[in-house]
Structure formats: C-alpha cells, structure tokens
mmCIF file of C-alpha atoms in Angstrom:
data_model
loop_
_atom_site.group_PDB
_atom_site.id
_atom_site.type_symbol
_atom_site.label_atom_id
_atom_site.label_comp_id
_atom_site.label_asym_id
_atom_site.label_seq_id
_atom_site.Cartn_x
_atom_site.Cartn_y
_atom_site.Cartn_z
ATOM 1 C CA MET A 195 -4.321 -8.369 -0.368
ATOM 2 C CA TRP A 196 -5.998 -11.566 1.624
ATOM 3 C CA GLY A 197 -8.947 -11.363 3.813
ATOM 4 C CA SER A 198 -13.033 -12.887 2.832
ATOM 5 C CA HIS A 199 -15.415 -9.750 0.762
ATOM 6 C CA ASP A 200 -11.839 -7.035 2.533
ATOM 7 C CA ASP A 201 -13.629 -3.899 2.619
ATOM 8 C CA ALA A 202 -10.234 -2.854 3.647
ATOM 9 C CA ALA A 203 -8.690 -3.454 0.713
ATOM 10 C CA PHE A 204 -12.398 -1.593 -1.521
ATOM 11 C CA ALA A 205 -11.381 1.162 1.410
ATOM 12 C CA LEU A 206 -7.421 1.946 -0.279
ATOM 13 C CA ALA A 207 -9.309 1.838 -3.743
ATOM 14 C CA CYS A 208 -12.089 4.669 -2.851
ATOM 15 C CA LYS A 209 -8.944 6.432 -1.288
ATOM 16 C CA TYR A 210 -6.280 5.493 -3.638
ATOM 17 C CA PRO A 211 -7.870 5.504 -7.446
ATOM 18 C CA LYS A 212 -4.838 4.192 -8.999
ATOM 19 C CA LEU A 213 -4.192 1.982 -7.137
ATOM 20 C CA ARG A 214 -4.699 -1.703 -8.206
ATOM 21 C CA LEU A 215 -6.486 -4.110 -5.603
ATOM 22 C CA ILE A 216 -5.847 -8.510 -6.117
ATOM 23 C CA VAL A 217 -7.878 -9.942 -3.250
ATOM 24 C CA GLN A 218 -6.524 -13.772 -3.228
ATOM 25 C CA GLU A 219 -9.017 -15.921 -1.238
ATOM 26 C CA LEU A 220 -9.991 -19.322 -0.652
ATOM 27 C CA PRO A 221 -11.351 -20.735 -4.291
ATOM 28 C CA LYS A 222 -15.688 -20.306 -2.215
ATOM 29 C CA VAL A 223 -14.876 -16.786 -1.246
ATOM 30 C CA ALA A 224 -13.771 -15.878 -3.657
ATOM 31 C CA ALA A 225 -16.601 -17.235 -6.641
ATOM 32 C CA ASN A 226 -18.859 -15.375 -3.547
ATOM 33 C CA SER A 227 -16.801 -12.004 -3.815
ATOM 34 C CA LYS A 228 -18.091 -9.097 -6.277
ATOM 35 C CA VAL A 229 -16.061 -6.227 -6.565
ATOM 36 C CA GLU A 230 -17.853 -2.981 -6.021
ATOM 37 C CA ALA A 231 -18.557 -0.461 -9.744
ATOM 38 C CA GLY A 232 -15.924 1.734 -10.111
ATOM 39 C CA LEU A 233 -12.475 -0.112 -8.368
ATOM 40 C CA ASN A 234 -9.567 -0.928 -9.847
ATOM 41 C CA GLY A 235 -9.282 -4.457 -8.603
ATOM 42 C CA GLU A 236 -10.369 -7.951 -8.850
ATOM 43 C CA PHE A 237 -10.775 -11.362 -6.225
ATOM 44 C CA MET A 238 -8.607 -14.322 -7.682
ATOM 45 C CA ALA A 239 -9.155 -18.142 -5.982
ATOM 46 C CA HIS A 240 -6.109 -18.600 -4.203
ATOM 47 C CA ASP A 241 -4.607 -21.014 -0.908
ATOM 48 C CA PHE A 242 -2.824 -18.921 0.890
ATOM 49 C CA PHE A 243 -0.748 -21.924 1.946
ATOM 50 C CA LYS A 244 0.518 -22.690 -1.363
ATOM 51 C CA SER A 245 2.322 -20.503 -2.822
ATOM 52 C CA SER A 246 2.029 -19.918 -6.388
ATOM 53 C CA LEU A 247 2.890 -16.147 -7.146
ATOM 54 C CA SER A 248 5.596 -15.287 -8.479
ATOM 55 C CA ARG A 249 8.259 -13.038 -7.842
ATOM 56 C CA MET A 250 6.437 -10.121 -8.164
ATOM 57 C CA LEU A 251 5.154 -8.216 -4.731
ATOM 58 C CA THR A 252 6.157 -4.887 -3.024
ATOM 59 C CA PHE A 253 4.112 -5.118 -0.865
ATOM 60 C CA THR A 254 1.350 -7.072 0.255
ATOM 61 C CA SER A 255 -1.040 -7.230 3.371
ATOM 62 C CA THR A 256 -2.590 -9.942 4.253
ATOM 63 C CA VAL A 257 -5.828 -9.138 6.512
ATOM 64 C CA VAL A 258 -6.931 -11.235 8.595
ATOM 65 C CA SER A 259 -5.290 -13.570 7.932
ATOM 66 C CA SER A 260 -4.147 -14.747 11.091
ATOM 67 C CA ILE A 261 -6.943 -14.809 13.222
ATOM 68 C CA ASN A 262 -9.140 -18.146 13.338
ATOM 69 C CA TRP A 263 -5.830 -20.086 12.049
ATOM 70 C CA SER A 264 -3.239 -21.871 15.318
ATOM 71 C CA ASP A 265 0.448 -21.319 14.451
ATOM 72 C CA PRO A 266 1.022 -24.072 12.411
ATOM 73 C CA TYR A 267 -1.353 -22.717 10.452
ATOM 74 C CA CYS A 268 0.807 -18.280 10.056
ATOM 75 C CA LEU A 269 3.556 -20.309 9.307
ATOM 76 C CA LYS A 270 2.496 -22.448 6.824
ATOM 77 C CA ILE A 271 1.181 -18.966 5.159
ATOM 78 C CA LEU A 272 3.837 -16.289 6.288
ATOM 79 C CA LYS A 273 6.155 -19.628 4.500
ATOM 80 C CA ALA A 274 4.086 -19.766 1.269
ATOM 81 C CA LEU A 275 3.903 -15.801 0.582
ATOM 82 C CA ALA A 276 7.789 -15.626 1.016
ATOM 83 C CA PRO A 277 8.814 -16.702 -2.492
ATOM 84 C CA ALA A 278 5.969 -14.008 -4.347
ATOM 85 C CA LEU A 279 8.333 -11.218 -2.683
ATOM 86 C CA LYS A 280 11.097 -9.013 -3.002
ATOM 87 C CA GLN A 281 13.789 -7.875 -1.332
ATOM 88 C CA GLY A 282 12.289 -5.100 1.397
ATOM 89 C CA SER A 283 8.371 -5.314 0.055
ATOM 90 C CA ARG A 284 6.534 -4.955 3.438
ATOM 91 C CA VAL A 285 3.864 -7.348 5.254
ATOM 92 C CA LEU A 286 1.286 -6.407 6.691
ATOM 93 C CA VAL A 287 -0.835 -8.157 8.865
ATOM 94 C CA MET A 288 -4.050 -6.468 9.877
ATOM 95 C CA ASP A 289 -5.514 -8.410 13.968
ATOM 96 C CA VAL A 290 -6.051 -8.053 16.850
ATOM 97 C CA VAL A 291 -3.231 -7.918 19.139
ATOM 98 C CA MET A 292 -3.394 -9.360 22.447
ATOM 99 C CA PRO A 293 -2.563 -5.930 25.527
ATOM 100 C CA PRO A 294 -1.191 -7.665 28.286
ATOM 101 C CA PRO A 295 -2.577 -8.663 31.585
ATOM 102 C CA CYS A 296 -4.243 -6.024 33.741
ATOM 103 C CA VAL A 297 -3.659 -2.715 31.057
ATOM 104 C CA LEU A 298 -7.872 -2.364 29.788
ATOM 105 C CA PRO A 299 -11.157 -1.847 31.732
ATOM 106 C CA TYR A 300 -11.944 -5.395 33.487
ATOM 107 C CA SER A 301 -14.724 -5.008 31.579
ATOM 108 C CA ILE A 302 -13.498 -4.694 28.220
ATOM 109 C CA GLU A 303 -10.274 -6.631 29.654
ATOM 110 C CA ARG A 304 -13.029 -9.685 30.207
ATOM 111 C CA LYS A 305 -13.947 -9.804 26.881
ATOM 112 C CA SER A 306 -11.214 -9.930 25.263
ATOM 113 C CA ARG A 307 -10.058 -13.426 27.655
ATOM 114 C CA ALA A 308 -13.436 -14.315 26.349
ATOM 115 C CA MET A 309 -12.685 -13.664 23.152
ATOM 116 C CA ASP A 310 -9.114 -15.922 23.760
ATOM 117 C CA VAL A 311 -11.014 -19.414 24.870
ATOM 118 C CA THR A 312 -13.633 -19.337 22.172
ATOM 119 C CA MET A 313 -10.807 -18.843 18.598
ATOM 120 C CA LEU A 314 -8.746 -22.243 21.344
ATOM 121 C CA GLU A 315 -12.145 -23.414 22.285
ATOM 122 C CA VAL A 316 -13.552 -23.259 18.094
ATOM 123 C CA TYR A 317 -10.272 -22.845 16.092
ATOM 124 C CA ASN A 318 -7.361 -24.130 17.875
ATOM 125 C CA ALA A 319 -6.345 -21.088 17.680
ATOM 126 C CA LYS A 320 -5.376 -17.411 20.441
ATOM 127 C CA GLU A 321 -5.232 -13.965 20.460
ATOM 128 C CA ARG A 322 -1.490 -12.860 19.805
ATOM 129 C CA VAL A 323 0.298 -10.239 21.990
ATOM 130 C CA LEU A 324 2.756 -8.492 20.619
ATOM 131 C CA ASN A 325 5.933 -10.919 20.830
ATOM 132 C CA GLU A 326 3.943 -14.040 19.658
ATOM 133 C CA SER A 327 3.432 -11.716 16.588
ATOM 134 C CA LYS A 328 6.736 -10.849 16.121
ATOM 135 C CA SER A 329 8.046 -14.317 16.710
ATOM 136 C CA LEU A 330 5.822 -16.039 14.050
ATOM 137 C CA PHE A 331 7.527 -13.665 11.743
ATOM 138 C CA GLU A 332 10.776 -14.328 13.053
ATOM 139 C CA GLN A 333 10.731 -18.461 12.763
ATOM 140 C CA ALA A 334 8.978 -18.050 8.627
ATOM 141 C CA ASN A 335 11.800 -15.944 8.274
ATOM 142 C CA PRO A 336 15.016 -15.072 10.030
ATOM 143 C CA GLU A 337 16.463 -12.121 8.000
ATOM 144 C CA SER A 338 12.449 -10.243 8.855
ATOM 145 C CA ALA A 339 12.355 -6.825 9.808
ATOM 146 C CA PHE A 340 9.804 -5.362 12.504
ATOM 147 C CA GLN A 341 8.387 -2.427 11.354
ATOM 148 C CA GLY A 342 6.113 -1.997 13.872
ATOM 149 C CA MET A 343 2.429 -1.492 15.240
ATOM 150 C CA GLN A 344 -0.807 0.930 14.610
ATOM 151 C CA GLN A 345 -3.710 0.837 16.333
ATOM 152 C CA PRO A 346 -6.250 2.881 14.764
ATOM 153 C CA PRO A 347 -8.111 4.495 17.727
ATOM 154 C CA GLY A 348 -11.645 2.793 18.663
ATOM 155 C CA SER A 349 -9.625 -1.022 16.061
ATOM 156 C CA ASN A 350 -9.373 -3.359 17.967
ATOM 157 C CA LEU A 351 -7.654 -4.745 15.646
ATOM 158 C CA ALA A 352 -4.011 -3.371 15.015
ATOM 159 C CA ILE A 353 -1.760 -3.453 11.853
ATOM 160 C CA LEU A 354 1.666 -5.047 11.924
ATOM 161 C CA GLU A 355 4.131 -4.024 9.410
ATOM 162 C CA VAL A 356 7.298 -6.202 8.957
ATOM 163 C CA ALA A 357 9.712 -5.473 6.661
ATOM 164 C CA TRP A 358 10.691 -9.546 4.679
ATOM 165 C CA GLU A 359 14.828 -9.055 3.262
ATOM 166 C CA GLY A 360 16.552 -12.005 1.741
#
C-alpha cells in the first residue's frame, strides 16, 4: 500500500489482525512514519516510479496515488507496479473522482471545481472524472479490467478497483 502515513492501511490491520501490511512510501515519508503498536505491518522506503518488487503481489492498494500527480506520472507509477503483479491481481486506488458537471449541489460543486483548479496550479495535476481514471488504467495495461467504483457515504474519496491481467 502507498499513501503517506497510511491511516487506511492500519484501519485494515485493526479490522483484520492476521493481515500483514507493507506500506511503501517515499524514503523521507517512510523514515518519519511509525506502525501503531500491536499491528502487523511495516513501512518500507520505495520509489514508486521504479519497479523493485518481485512478482509477489496478489493485491495492492495505491492509496491516493494520483492526487498530486499529472497523467504522465500516474502512468509511470502504474507501469512500475506491473512487474510485481500476478495475473488477476487487484489494484485499488483511493482517490477523488469528479462527478459530471451540475450533479452536486452548487456549494459542493463549487468547492470541487476550485480544488481541481488548485491541483492544476500547485501540482500540475487534476481531479479526474471516472472515464479519465479508467483511461489511465487502460493506458498502463490494455489488458486490465475495470471492476468498479465504490464511494463510501460522506467521503469525497472513491475506491476504484482494477483487475490486472496479462
């Protein structure tokens, strides 16, 4: 799993104590992160733009991987992950998925669109609509199969699931 100090990973570790989690993060972040006592997990320094894993992953979660990254970098991250994945592995991405225009109440829509502009200004990135995220998966691996999206009530983050084939 990737994603800063990874509260999501350790929420899973609390719910499923037999699950062993490895949180891979950039070296500076990993060095300043600590696993909560009693949880079966560890932080590992990893440059997620480079592949360094053997084909060992059945499941991976790239948590909030695309929030601060433009499309070329997201593709690089996904392509670097590919050598570690077995056929049929699942990739989960927790990210903001922009709804189509004029679906949300105006006050929420305005904040969402403002965040999109902020992402462009600060990171040269953007908030993606669902089809843009699907396109990134397909570009990274044309044989990948989008499985679906779940958005927990009250969360601005959605979970996208992709089966990694080939």
